[in-house]
C-alpha positions as a Python dict, from the first residue, in 0.01 Angstrom:
ca = {
    (1, 'E'): (0, 0, 0),
    (2, 'K'): (149, -183, 301),
    (3, 'L'): (497, -96, 392),
    (4, 'K'): (754, -392, 367),
    (5, 'P'): (959, -467, 651),
    (6, 'G'): (1312, -308, 626),
    (7, 'S'): (1211, -72, 353),
    (8, 'Y'): (1204, 305, 352),
    (9, 'P'): (869, 471, 332),
    (10, 'H'): (941, 694, 29),
    (11, 'V'): (1014, 392, -158),
    (12, 'C'): (666, 240, -131),
    (13, 'C'): (475, 546, -135),
    (14, 'C'): (657, 760, -396),
    (15, 'R'): (789, 492, -644),
    (16, 'K'): (518, 524, -910),
    (17, 'K'): (544, 893, -922),
    (18, 'C'): (918, 899, -953),
    (19, 'L'): (903, 648, -1238),
    (20, 'L'): (646, 852, -1419),
    (21, 'F'): (844, 1150, -1390),
    (22, 'N'): (1168, 976, -1500),
    (23, 'D'): (962, 854, -1797),
    (24, 'V'): (864, 1191, -1902),
    (25, 'V'): (1235, 1312, -1873),
    (26, 'L'): (1336, 1032, -2108),
    (27, 'I'): (1069, 1080, -2371),
    (28, 'I'): (1170, 1435, -2384),
    (29, 'A'): (1517, 1327, -2423),
    (30, 'T'): (1440, 1085, -2685),
    (31, 'L'): (1247, 1372, -2874),
    (32, 'H'): (1540, 1603, -2864),
    (33, 'T'): (1776, 1322, -2997),
    (34, 'G'): (1531, 1192, -3269),
    (35, 'L'): (1430, 1544, -3410),
    (36, 'S'): (1777, 1686, -3418),
    (37, 'R'): (1836, 1561, -3758),
    (38, 'T'): (1501, 1730, -3890),
    (39, 'A'): (1601, 2047, -3711),
    (40, 'K'): (1978, 2025, -3828),
    (41, 'S'): (2082, 2117, -3487),
    (42, 'F'): (2375, 1948, -3305),
    (43, 'E'): (2296, 2123, -2983),
    (44, 'M'): (1971, 1945, -2973),
    (45, 'I'): (2171, 1597, -2948),
    (46, 'L'): (2358, 1728, -2670),
    (47, 'V'): (2062, 1824, -2472),
    (48, 'G'): (1907, 1507, -2547),
    (49, 'R'): (2213, 1311, -2435),
    (50, 'L'): (2228, 1543, -2115),
    (51, 'L'): (1865, 1452, -2049),
    (52, 'E'): (1920, 1092, -2117),
    (53, 'G'): (2203, 1091, -1849),
    (54, 'I'): (1996, 1256, -1588),
    (55, 'G'): (1720, 1012, -1651),
    (56, 'A'): (1954, 709, -1622),
    (57, 'G'): (2088, 841, -1329),
    (58, 'R'): (1755, 900, -1155),
    (59, 'T'): (1631, 545, -1228),
    (60, 'P'): (1615, 358, -898),
    (61, 'P'): (1802, 29, -908),
    (62, 'H'): (1516, -147, -722),
    (63, 'S'): (1281, -62, -1009),
    (64, 'M'): (1467, -272, -1250),
    (65, 'L'): (1430, -570, -1020),
    (66, 'M'): (1050, -570, -985),
}
């Protein structure tokens, strides 16, 4: 992929890998939160919410625009 003028190289070269990793983190967080009722574990909700916060913080703002 050709670099756009004014952009950082890691934005163009690594965007797909970063978004895929972020998706994996959010899927794991969703599973933790969703399965907490089945497991009757409040701690799983806390772990799920922590991972959701990490995933939300790692989402680059430019990915939402494209």
